[in-house]
Short mmCIF file of C-alpha atoms in Angstrom, two decimals:
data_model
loop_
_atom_site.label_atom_id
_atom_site.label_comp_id
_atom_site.label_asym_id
_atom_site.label_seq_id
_atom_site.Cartn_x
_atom_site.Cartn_y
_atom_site.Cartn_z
CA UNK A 228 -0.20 35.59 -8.19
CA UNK A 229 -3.37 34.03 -9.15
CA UNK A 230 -6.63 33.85 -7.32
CA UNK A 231 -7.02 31.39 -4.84
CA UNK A 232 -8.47 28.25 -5.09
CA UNK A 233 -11.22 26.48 -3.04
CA UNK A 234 -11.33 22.59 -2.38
CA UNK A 235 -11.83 20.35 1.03
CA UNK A 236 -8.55 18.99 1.10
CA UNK A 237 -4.99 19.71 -0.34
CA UNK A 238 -2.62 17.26 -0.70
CA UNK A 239 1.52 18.04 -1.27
CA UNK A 240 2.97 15.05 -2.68
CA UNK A 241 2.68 12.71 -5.94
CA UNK A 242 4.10 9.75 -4.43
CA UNK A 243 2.58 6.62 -3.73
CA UNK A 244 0.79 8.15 -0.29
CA UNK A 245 0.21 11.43 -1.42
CA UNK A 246 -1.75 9.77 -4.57
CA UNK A 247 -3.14 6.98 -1.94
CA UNK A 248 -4.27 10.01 0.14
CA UNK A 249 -6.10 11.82 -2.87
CA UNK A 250 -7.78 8.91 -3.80
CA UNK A 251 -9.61 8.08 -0.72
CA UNK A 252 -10.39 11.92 -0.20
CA UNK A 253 -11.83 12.04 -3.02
CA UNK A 254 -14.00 8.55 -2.90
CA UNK A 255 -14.64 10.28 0.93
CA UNK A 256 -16.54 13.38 -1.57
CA UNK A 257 -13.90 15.86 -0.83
CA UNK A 258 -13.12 18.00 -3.91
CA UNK A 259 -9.03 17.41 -3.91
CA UNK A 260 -5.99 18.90 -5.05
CA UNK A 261 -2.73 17.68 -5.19
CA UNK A 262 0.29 19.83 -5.76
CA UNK A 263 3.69 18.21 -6.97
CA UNK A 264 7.22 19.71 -6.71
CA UNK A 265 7.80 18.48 -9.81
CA UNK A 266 5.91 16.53 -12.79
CA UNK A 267 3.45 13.58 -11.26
CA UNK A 268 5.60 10.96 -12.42
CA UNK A 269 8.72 12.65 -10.07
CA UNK A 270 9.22 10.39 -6.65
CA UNK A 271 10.78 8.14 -4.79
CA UNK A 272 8.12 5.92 -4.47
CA UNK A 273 8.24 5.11 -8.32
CA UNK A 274 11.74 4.14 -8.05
CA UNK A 275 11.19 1.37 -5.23
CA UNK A 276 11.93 -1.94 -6.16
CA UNK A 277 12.05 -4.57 -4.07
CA UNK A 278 8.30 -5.28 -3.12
CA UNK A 279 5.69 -5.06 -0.33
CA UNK A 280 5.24 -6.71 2.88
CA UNK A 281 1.93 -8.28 3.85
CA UNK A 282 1.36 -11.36 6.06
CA UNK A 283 -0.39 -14.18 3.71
CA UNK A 284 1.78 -16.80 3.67
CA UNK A 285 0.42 -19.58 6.31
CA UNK A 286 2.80 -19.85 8.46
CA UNK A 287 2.31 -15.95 9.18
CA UNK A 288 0.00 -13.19 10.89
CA UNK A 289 0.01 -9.50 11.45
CA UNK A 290 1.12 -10.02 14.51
CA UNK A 291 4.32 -11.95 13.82
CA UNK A 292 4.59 -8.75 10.84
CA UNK A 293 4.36 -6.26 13.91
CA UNK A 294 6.78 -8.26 15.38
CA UNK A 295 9.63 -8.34 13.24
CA UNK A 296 9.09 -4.44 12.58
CA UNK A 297 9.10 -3.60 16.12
CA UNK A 298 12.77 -5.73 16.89
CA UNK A 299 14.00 -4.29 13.35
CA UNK A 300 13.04 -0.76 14.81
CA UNK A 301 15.08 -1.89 18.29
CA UNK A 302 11.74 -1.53 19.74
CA UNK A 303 11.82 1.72 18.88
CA UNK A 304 8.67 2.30 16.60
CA UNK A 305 5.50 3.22 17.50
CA UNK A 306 3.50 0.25 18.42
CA UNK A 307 0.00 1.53 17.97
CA UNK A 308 1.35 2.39 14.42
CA UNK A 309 2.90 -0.61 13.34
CA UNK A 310 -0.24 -2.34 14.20
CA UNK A 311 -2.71 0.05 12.00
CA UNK A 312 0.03 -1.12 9.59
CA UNK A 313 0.43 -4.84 9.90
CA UNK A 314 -2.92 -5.63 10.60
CA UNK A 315 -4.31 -3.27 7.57
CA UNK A 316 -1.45 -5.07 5.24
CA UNK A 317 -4.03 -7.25 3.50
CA UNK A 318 -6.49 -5.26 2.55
CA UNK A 319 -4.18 -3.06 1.35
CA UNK A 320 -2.58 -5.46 -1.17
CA UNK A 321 -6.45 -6.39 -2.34
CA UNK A 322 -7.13 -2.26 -2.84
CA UNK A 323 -3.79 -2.27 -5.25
CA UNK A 324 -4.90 -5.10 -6.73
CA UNK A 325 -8.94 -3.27 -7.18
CA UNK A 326 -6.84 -1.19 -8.62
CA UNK A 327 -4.54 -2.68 -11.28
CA UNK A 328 -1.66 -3.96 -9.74
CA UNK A 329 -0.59 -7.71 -10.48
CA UNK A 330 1.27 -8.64 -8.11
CA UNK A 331 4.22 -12.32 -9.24
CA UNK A 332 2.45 -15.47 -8.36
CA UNK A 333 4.22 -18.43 -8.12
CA UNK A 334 2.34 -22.04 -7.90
CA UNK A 335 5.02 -22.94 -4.99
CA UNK A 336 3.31 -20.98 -2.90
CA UNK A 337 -0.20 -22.29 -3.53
CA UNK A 338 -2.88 -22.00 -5.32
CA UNK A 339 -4.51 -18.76 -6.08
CA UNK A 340 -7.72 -19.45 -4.27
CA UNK A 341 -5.91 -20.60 -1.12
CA UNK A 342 -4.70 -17.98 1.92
CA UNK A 343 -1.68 -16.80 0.00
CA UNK A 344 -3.84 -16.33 -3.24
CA UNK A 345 -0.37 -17.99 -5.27
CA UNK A 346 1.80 -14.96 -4.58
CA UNK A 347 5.38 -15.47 -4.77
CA UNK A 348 6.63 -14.77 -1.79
CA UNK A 349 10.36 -13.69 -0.18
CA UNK A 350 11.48 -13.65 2.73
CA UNK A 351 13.64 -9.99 3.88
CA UNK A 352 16.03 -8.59 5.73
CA UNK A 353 14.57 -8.53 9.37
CA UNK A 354 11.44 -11.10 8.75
CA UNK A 355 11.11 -14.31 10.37
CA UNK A 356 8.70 -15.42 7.48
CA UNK A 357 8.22 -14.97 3.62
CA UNK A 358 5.92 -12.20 3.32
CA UNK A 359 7.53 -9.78 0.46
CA UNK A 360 5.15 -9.47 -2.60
CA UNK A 361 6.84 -8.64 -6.09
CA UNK A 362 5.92 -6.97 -9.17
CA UNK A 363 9.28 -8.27 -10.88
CA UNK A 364 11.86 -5.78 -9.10
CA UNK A 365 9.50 -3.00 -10.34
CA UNK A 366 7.04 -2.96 -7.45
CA UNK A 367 7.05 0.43 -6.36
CA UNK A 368 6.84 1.23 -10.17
CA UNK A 369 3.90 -0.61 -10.63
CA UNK A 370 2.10 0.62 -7.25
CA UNK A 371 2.70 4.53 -8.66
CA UNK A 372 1.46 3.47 -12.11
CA UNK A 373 -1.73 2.38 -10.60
CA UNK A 374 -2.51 4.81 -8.17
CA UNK A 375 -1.90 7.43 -10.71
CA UNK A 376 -4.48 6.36 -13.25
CA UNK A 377 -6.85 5.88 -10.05
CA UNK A 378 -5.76 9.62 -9.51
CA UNK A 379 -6.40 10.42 -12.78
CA UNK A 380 -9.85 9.08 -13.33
CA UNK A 381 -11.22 10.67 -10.60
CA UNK A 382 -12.58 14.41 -10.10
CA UNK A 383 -9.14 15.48 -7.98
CA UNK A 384 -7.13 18.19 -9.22
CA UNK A 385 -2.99 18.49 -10.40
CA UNK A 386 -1.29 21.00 -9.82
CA UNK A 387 2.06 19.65 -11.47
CA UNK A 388 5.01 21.84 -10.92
CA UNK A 389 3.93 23.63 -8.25
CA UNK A 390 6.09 23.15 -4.49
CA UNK A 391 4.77 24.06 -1.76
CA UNK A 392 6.38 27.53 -1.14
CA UNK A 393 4.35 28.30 2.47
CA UNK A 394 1.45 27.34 4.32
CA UNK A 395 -0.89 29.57 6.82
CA UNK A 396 -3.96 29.23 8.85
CA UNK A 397 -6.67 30.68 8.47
CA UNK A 398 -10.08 31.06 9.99
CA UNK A 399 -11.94 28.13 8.64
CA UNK A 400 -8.20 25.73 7.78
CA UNK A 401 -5.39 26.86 5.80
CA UNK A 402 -3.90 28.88 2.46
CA UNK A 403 -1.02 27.20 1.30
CA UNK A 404 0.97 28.99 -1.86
CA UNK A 405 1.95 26.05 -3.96
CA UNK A 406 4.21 27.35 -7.11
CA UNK A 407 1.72 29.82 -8.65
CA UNK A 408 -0.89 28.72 -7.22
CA UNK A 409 -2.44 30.41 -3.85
CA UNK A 410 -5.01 27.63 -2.67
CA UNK A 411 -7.29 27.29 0.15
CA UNK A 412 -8.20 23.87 2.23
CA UNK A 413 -10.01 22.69 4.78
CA UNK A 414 -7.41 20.10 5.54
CA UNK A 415 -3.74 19.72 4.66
CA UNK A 416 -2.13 16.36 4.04
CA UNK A 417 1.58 16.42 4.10
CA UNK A 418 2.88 13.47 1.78
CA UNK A 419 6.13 15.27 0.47
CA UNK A 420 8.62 12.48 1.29
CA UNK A 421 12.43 12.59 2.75
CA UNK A 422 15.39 14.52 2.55
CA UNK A 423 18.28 12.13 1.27
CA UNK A 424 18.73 13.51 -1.67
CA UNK A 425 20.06 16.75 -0.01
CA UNK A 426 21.66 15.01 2.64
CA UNK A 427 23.93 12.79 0.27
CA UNK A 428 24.87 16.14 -1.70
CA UNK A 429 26.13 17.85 1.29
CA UNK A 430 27.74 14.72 2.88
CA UNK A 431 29.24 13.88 -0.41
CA UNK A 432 28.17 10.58 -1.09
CA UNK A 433 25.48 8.50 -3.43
CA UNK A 434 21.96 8.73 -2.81
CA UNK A 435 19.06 5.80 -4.03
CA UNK A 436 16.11 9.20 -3.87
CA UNK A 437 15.05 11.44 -6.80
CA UNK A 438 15.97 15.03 -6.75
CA UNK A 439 13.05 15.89 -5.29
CA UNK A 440 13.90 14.50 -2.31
CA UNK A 441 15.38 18.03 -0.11
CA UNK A 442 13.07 17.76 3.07
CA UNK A 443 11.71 21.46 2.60
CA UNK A 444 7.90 20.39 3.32
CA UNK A 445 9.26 19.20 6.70
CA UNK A 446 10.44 21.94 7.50
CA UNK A 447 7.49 24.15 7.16
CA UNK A 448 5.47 21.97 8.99
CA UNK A 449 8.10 22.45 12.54
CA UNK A 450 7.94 26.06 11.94
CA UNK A 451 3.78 25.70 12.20
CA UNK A 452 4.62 24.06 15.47
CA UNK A 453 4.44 20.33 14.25
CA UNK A 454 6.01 17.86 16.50
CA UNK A 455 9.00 15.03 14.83
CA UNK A 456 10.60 12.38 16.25
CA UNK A 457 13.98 10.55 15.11
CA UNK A 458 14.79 13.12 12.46
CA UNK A 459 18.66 12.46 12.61
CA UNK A 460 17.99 8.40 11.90
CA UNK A 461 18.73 8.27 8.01
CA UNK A 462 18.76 4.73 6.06
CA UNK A 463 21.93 3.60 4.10
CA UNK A 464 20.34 0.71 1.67
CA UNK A 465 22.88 -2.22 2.17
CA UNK A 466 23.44 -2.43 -1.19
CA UNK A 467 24.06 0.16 -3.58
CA UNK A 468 25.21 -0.45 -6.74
CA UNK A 469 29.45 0.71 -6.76
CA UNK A 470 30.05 -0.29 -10.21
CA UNK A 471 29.99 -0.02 -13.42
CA UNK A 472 29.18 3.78 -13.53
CA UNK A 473 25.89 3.87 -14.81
CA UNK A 474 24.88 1.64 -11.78
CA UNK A 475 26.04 3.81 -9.05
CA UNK A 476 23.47 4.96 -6.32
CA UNK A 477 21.19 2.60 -7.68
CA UNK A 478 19.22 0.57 -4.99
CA UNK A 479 20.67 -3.14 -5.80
CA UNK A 480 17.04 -5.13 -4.76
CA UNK A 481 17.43 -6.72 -1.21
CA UNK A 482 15.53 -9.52 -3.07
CA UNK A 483 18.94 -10.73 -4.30
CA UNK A 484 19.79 -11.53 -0.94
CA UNK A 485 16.18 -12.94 -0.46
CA UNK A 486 16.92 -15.37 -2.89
CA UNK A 487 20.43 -16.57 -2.29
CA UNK A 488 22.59 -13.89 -2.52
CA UNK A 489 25.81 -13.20 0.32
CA UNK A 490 27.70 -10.77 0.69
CA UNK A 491 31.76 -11.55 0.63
CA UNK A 492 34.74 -9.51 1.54
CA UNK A 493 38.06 -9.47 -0.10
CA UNK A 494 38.87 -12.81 0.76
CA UNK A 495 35.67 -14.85 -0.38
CA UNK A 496 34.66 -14.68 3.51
CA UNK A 497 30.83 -14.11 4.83
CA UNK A 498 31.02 -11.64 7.41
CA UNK A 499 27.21 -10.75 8.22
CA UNK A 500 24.08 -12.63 7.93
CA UNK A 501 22.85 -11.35 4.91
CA UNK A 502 19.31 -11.27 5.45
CA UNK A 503 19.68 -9.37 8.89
CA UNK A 504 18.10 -5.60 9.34
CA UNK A 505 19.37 -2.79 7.27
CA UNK A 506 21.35 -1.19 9.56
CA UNK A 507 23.53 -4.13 10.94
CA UNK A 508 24.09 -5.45 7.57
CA UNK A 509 25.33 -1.68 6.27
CA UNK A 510 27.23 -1.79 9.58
CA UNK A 511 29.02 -4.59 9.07
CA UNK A 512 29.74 -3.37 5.28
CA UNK A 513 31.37 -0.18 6.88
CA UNK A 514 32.97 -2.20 9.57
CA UNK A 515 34.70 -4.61 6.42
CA UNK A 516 35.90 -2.21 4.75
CA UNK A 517 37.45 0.15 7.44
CA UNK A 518 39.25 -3.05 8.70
CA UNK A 519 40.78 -3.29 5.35
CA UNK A 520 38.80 -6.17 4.04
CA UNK A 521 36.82 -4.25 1.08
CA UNK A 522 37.08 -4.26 -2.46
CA UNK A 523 37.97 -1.22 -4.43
CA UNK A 524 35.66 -0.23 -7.89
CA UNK A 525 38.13 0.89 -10.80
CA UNK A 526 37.82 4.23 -9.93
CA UNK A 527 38.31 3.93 -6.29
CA UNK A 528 35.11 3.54 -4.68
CA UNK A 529 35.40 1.50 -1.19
CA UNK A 530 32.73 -1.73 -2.15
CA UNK A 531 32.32 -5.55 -1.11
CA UNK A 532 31.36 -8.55 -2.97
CA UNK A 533 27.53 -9.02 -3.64
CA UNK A 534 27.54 -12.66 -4.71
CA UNK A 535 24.71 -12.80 -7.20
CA UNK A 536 25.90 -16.04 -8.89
CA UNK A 537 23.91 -18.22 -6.13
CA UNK A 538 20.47 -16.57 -7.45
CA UNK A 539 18.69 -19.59 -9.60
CA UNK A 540 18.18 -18.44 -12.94
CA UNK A 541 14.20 -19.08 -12.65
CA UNK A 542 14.34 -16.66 -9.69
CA UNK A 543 16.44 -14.37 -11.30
CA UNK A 544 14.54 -13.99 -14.36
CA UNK A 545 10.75 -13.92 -12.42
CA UNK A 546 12.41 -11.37 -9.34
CA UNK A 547 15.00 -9.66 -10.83
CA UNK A 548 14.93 -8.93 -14.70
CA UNK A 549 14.90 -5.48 -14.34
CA UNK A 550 18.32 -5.30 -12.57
CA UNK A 551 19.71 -8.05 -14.99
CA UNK A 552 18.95 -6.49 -17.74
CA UNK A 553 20.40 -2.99 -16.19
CA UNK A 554 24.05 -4.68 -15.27
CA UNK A 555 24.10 -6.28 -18.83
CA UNK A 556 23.59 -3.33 -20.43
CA UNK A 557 26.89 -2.02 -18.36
CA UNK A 558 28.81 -5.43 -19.21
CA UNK A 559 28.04 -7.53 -16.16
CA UNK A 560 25.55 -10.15 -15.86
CA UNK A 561 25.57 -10.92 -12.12
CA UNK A 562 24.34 -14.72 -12.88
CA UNK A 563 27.89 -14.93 -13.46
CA UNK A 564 30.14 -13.02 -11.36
CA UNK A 565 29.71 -11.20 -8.05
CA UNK A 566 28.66 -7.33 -8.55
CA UNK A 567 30.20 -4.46 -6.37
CA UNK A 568 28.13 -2.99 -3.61
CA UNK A 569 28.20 -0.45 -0.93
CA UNK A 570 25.49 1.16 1.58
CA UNK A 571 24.31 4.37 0.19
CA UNK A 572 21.73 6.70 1.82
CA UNK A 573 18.07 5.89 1.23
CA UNK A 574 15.48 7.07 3.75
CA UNK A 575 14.09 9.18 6.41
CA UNK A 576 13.33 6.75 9.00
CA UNK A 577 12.24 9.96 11.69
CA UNK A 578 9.85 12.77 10.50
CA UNK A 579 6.31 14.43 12.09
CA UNK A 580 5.03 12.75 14.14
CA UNK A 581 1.48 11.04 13.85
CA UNK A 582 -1.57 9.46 15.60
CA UNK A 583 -3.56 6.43 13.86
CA UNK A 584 -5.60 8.53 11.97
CA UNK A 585 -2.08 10.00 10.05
CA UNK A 586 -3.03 13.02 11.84
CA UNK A 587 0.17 15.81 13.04
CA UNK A 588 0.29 17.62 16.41
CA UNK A 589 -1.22 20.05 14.22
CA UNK A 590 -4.92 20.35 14.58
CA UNK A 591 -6.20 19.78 10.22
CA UNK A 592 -2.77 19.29 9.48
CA UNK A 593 -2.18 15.07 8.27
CA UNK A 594 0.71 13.36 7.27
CA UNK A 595 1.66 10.10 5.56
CA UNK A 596 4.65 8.21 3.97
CA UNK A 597 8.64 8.97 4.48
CA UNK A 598 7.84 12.69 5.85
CA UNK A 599 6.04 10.60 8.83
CA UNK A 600 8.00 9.35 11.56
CA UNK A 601 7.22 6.36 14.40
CA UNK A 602 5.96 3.47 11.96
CA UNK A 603 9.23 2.44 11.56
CA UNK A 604 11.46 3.63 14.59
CA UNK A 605 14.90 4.28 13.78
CA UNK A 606 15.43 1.63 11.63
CA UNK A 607 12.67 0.57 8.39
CA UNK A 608 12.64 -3.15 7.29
CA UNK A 609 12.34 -3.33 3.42
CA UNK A 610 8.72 -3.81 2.21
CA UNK A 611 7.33 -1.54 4.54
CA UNK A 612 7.42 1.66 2.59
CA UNK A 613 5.25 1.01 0.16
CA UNK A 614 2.88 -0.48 2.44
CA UNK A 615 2.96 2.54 4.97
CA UNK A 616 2.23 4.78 1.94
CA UNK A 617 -0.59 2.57 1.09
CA UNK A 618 -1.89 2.22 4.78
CA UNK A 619 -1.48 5.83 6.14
CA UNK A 620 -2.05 7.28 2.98
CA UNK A 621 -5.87 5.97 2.58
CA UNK A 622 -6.22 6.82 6.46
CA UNK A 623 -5.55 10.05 6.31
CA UNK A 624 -7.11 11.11 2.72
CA UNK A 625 -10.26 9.48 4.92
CA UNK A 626 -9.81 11.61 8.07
CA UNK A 627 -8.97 14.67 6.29
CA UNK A 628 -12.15 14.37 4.37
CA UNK A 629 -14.23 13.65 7.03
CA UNK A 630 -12.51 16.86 9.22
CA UNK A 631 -12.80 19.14 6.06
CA UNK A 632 -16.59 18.23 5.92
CA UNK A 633 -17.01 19.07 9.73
CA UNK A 634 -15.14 22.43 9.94
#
């Protein structure tokens, strides 16, 4: 085992909050690592596709933001929380954009110099208003891409391939043995996402998450005595893809629904409003099908009818050209018939729980993004995960540096 390392803060995670996190520790003058399970590139956040959610349009406010996420949680979030995160939406969109993202404008929605700066804007499953920002249906893509090179430009160090095997206190903060490396911190930022992947192995079912995805940070951080809430609340996505092959497990973008998309059973029926909250509209996609009005794929998959033939071409191509060209490449363009979908398992709705300042029940011990639980309550709105990564991430890469340079 190598000798250990010394920096301020230590960050385990190389998604969009862990890299969110690193970046404002490090503009905050901590000297930063950042230790991945895998390569940088590996995470959920990277695969995330429909967009982000941030109140700009005119018609809409934080407020009505917080709203919508607190009935799509069943009022069952943490309000404090989803007000750090509504209200902290905009500037967070601007920082993205500071650094590189370019977010799909769209002269419908005005011009850029007005409020809504020209962003195209959709309206999502649980939102009373259009506030969904796109890149394309690459968004989470695009926010990774940027934060990375951010990452990368700074004085913050990787520590690629190297999971977090355990993590102690000590004296004056923590020793955490990450791969090879033995590395002590002054703080301890937790940004190691979900568990789905591990969860849809063992159920036996399709999973939207990277590999990565096993939940064993989480762990580690109850046996140090951190406190969780809603751990057993896991996210189906609506719509997974059920066929052809190559498209199964893959996250269809709620988008389509956003712009015109319904879902049908067997008989060419609605049978759920199709921009309703994730979990009713997966509900009701279970509830079809075990009432004998589903679809089967050719290889015997339960599915329903996602009718993408009412998506206008123009939105199609501006919102959704990554998924076209991904179901013409398996010999379906949905502009033409209805696709197969089903709900497959997506995200970690519960996980440690956290004050405003992303901080754990564990005194130097932070946490941000899907290992986080109360922004969202038992049930996330699409849009929002991105944007928690983005909000919580920057808070607590802020407030561990600041704690680091106290102790």
């Amino acid at each position: 085992m190598a000798a250990p390392s010394s920096f301020d803060v230590l960050v385990i995670g190389s998604g969009a909050s862990g890299l969110a996190a690193a970046v404002s520790a490090e503009r905050a003058g901590s000297r930063v690592a950042l230790a991945a399970k895998g390569s940088l590139q590996s995470c959920n956040s990277a695969k995330a596709q429909g967009g982000i959610q941030a109140a700009f349009g005119e018609d809409d406010s934080p407020e009505q933001h917080a709203e919508d996420v607190w009935k799509s949680s069943h009022e069952t979030a943490d309000r404090n929380l989803v007000e750090v995160l509504t209200s902290e939406a905009p500037s967070a969109i601007h920082w993205l954009e500071e650094l590189g993202v370019e977010f799909t404008r769209d002269s419908v929605n005005g011009a850029p110099s007005g409020r809504g700066r020209g962003y195209r804007l959709a309206r999502c499953g649980g939102a009373s208003r259009k506030r969904l920002l796109q890149v394309g249906d690459r968004t989470g893509h695009a926010i990774t891409k940027a934060l990375r090179e951010a990452f990368e430009a700074s004085t913050a160090t990787a520590l690629p391939k190297s999971p977090l095997r355990s993590l102690e206190r000590r004296e004056q903060g923590w020793r955490a043995v990450c791969g090879e490396h033995v590395i002590d911190a002054g703080t301890v930022i937790l940004a190691a996402g979900g568990r789905c992947f591990k969860e849809a192995e063992e159920r036996g079912e399709l999973s939207t998450n990277h590999p990565g995805a096993t939940g064993e940070v989480t762990q580690i951080a109850l046996e140090l005595g951190a406190e969780a809430r809603d751990l057993d609340a896991l996210q189906y996505h609506p719509n997974g893809g059920a066929w052809p092959p190559n498209m199964q497990g893959y996250s269809i973008p709620e988008t389509t629904r956003a712009y015109g998309a319904v879902l049908l059973n067997s008989e060419g029926e609605e049978f759920t409003d199709s921009l309703g909250p994730r979990d009713t509209v997966s509900q009701s996609i279970f509830d079809e099908v075990a009432q004998g009005r589903g679809v089967e794929t050719p290889d015997g998959r339960p599915a329903v009818y996602l009718d993408t033939t009412r998506i206008a071409e123009y939105d199609a191509e501006i919102s959704l050209p990554y998924m076209l060209r991904r179901y013409r490449g398996g010999g379906i363009d949905p502009l033409r018939e209805p696709i197969l979908t089903y709900p497959v398992l997506h995200y970690q709705n519960g996980g440690l729980v956290i004050d405003e300042a992303a901080s754990t029940t564990v005194e130097g011990l932070y946490a941000c993004g899907e290992i986080a639980g109360g922004t969202h309550g038992r049930n996330r709105m699409m849009g929002n995960s991105l944007l928690e990564c983005c909000v919580f991430g920057r808070r607590a890469g802020r407030a561990a540096a600041e704690k680091a340079k106290a102790a």
